[in-house]
Coordinates of C-alpha atoms in Angstrom, one line a residue:
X1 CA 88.0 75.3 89.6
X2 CA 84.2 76.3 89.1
X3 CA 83.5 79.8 89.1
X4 CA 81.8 81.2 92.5
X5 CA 77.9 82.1 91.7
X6 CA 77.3 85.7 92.6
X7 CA 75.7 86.6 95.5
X8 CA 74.3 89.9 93.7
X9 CA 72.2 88.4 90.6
X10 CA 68.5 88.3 90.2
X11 CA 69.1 84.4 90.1
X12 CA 70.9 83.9 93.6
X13 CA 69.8 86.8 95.8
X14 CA 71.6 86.8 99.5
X15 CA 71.0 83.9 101.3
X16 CA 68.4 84.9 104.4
X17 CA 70.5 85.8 107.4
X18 CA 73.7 87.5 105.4
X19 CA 74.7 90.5 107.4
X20 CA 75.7 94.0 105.7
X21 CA 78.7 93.5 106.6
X22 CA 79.5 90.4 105.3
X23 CA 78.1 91.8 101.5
X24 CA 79.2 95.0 102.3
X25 CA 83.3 92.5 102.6
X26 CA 82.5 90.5 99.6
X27 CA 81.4 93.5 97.3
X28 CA 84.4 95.7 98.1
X29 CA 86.7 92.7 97.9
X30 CA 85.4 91.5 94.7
X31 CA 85.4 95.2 93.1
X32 CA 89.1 95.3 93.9
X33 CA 90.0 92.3 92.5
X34 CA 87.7 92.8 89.2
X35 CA 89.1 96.1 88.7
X36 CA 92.7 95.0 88.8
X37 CA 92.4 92.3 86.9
X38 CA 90.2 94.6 84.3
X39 CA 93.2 97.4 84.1
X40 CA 95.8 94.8 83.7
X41 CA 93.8 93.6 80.4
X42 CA 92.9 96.7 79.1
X43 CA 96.4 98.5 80.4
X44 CA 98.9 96.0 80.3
X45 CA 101.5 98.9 81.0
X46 CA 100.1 98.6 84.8
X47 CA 101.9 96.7 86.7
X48 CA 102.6 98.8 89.8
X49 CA 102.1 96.4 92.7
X50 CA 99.0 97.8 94.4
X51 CA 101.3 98.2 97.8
X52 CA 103.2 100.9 96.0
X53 CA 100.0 102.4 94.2
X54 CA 98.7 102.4 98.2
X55 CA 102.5 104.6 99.1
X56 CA 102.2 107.3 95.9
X57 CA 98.9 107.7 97.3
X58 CA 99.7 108.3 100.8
X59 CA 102.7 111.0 99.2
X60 CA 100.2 112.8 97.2
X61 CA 98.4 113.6 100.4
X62 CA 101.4 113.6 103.0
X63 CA 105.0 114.0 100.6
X64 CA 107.2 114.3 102.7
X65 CA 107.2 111.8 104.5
X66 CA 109.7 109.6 106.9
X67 CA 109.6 105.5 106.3
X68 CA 108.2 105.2 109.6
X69 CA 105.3 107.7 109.1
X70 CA 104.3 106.2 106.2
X71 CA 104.5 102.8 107.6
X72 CA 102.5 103.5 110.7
X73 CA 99.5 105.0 108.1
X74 CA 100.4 101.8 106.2
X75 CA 99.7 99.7 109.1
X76 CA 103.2 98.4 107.6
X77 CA 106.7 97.0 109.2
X78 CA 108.8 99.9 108.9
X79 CA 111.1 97.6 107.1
X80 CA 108.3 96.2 104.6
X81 CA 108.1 100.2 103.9
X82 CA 111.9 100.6 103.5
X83 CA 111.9 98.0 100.7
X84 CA 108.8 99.2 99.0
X85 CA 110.0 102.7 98.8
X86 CA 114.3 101.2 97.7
X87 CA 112.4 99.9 94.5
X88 CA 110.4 102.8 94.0
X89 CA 113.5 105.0 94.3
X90 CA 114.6 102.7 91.5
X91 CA 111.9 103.2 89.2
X92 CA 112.0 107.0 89.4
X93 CA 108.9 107.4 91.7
X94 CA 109.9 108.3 94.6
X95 CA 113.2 110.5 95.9
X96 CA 114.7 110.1 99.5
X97 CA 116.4 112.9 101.2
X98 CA 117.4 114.8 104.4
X99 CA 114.9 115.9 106.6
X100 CA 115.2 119.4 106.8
X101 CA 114.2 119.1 110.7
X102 CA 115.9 116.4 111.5
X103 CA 119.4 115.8 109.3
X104 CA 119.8 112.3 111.0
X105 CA 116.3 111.3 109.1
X106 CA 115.8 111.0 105.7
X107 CA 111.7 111.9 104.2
X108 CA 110.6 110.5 101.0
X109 CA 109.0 112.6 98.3
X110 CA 107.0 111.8 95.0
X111 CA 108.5 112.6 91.7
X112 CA 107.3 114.4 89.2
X113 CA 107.6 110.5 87.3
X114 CA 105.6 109.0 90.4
X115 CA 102.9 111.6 90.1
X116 CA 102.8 111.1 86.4
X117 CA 102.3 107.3 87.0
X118 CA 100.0 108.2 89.9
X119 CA 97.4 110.4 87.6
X120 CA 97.8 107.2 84.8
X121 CA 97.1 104.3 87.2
X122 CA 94.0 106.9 89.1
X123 CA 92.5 107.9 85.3
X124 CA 93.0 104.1 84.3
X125 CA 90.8 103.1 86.8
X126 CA 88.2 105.8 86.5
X127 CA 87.7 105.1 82.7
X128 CA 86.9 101.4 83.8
X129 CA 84.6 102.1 86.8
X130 CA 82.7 104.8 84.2
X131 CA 82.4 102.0 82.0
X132 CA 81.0 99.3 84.2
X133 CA 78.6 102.3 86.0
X134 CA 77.5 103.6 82.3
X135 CA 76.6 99.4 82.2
X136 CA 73.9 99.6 84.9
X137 CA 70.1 101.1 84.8
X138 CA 69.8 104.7 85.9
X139 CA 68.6 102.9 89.5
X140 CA 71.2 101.0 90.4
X141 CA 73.8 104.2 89.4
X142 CA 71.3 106.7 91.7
X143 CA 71.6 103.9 94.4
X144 CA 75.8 103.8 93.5
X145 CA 75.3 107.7 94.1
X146 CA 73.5 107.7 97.3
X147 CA 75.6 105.3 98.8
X148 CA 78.8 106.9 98.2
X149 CA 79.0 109.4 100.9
X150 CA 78.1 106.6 103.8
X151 CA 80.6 104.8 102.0
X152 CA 83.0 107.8 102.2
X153 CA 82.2 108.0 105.9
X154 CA 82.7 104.1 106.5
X155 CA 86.4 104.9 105.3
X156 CA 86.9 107.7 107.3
X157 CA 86.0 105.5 110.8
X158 CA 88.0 102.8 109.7
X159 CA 91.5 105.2 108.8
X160 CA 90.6 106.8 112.4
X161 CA 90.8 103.2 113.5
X162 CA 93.9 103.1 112.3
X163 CA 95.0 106.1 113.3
X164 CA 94.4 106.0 117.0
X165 CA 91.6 108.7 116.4
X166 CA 88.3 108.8 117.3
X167 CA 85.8 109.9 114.2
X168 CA 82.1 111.1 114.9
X169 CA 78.9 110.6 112.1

């Protein structure tokens, strides 16, 4: 299969017309992939399925949490949740029990084991994204720099999306 150009090089700048949003797509799209694909070279003890990375993130912030809470800031089936979180119980990651305010309802917590693999998988990915950002010219890493708070803000609209909540600038 031939390998895509890329749309970023001196050689094959963006064709006239391409919309922000459309690099803005292809750039975070392409960063994710090329940085999971990086770890799992350089770390080949990662190989938490980036839908359970997504979870121990969402319990760092919210822990505890009930299935259906975390699916519905998952933008997940309930029952795609449920699954993700049985075989996380199963590694160690993540414990189930009884909601204190509901004893019908069970919440989900992070382990001490999940945090653990948490602060790994996050420190993994840092060391790789300082590498690749100690790679570019002092410009392109103020530009990185300067972009990362509208990037930050970009987020933030798209989780209120998903939230039901409306986010101002």
């Amino acid at each position: 299969m031939p390998r895509q150009s890329r749309p970023d090089s001196p050689s094959n700048p963006p064709a006239e017309g391409t919309t922000d949003t459309r690099l803005l797509t292809e750039a975070v799209t392409r960063l994710r992939r090329a940085l999971r694909a990086s770890i799992r070279t350089d770390y080949p003890w990662e190989q938490l399925p980036m839908a359970q990375v997504e979870l121990l993130q969402v319990l760092a912030e919210h822990s505890p949490a009930r299935i259906s809470d975390l699916a519905a800031r998952q933008r997940l089936a309930a029952s795609t949740v449920s699954g993700l979180i049985g075989q996380m119980i199963s590694s160690g990651l993540v414990a189930r029990a009884v909601d204190p305010s509901d004893r019908r309802a069970s919440v989900v917590t992070l382990t001490e084991a999940g945090r653990t693999q948490l602060t790994a998988w996050t420190g993994a990915h840092e060391r790789r994204l300082d590498d690749a950002l100690a790679a570019l010219g002092e410009t392109d890493r103020a530009a990185v720099r300067a972009a990362l708070p509208a990037l930050l803000r970009i987020a933030g609209h798209l989780e209120a999306d998903n939230s039901g909540e409306s986010s101002g600038s």
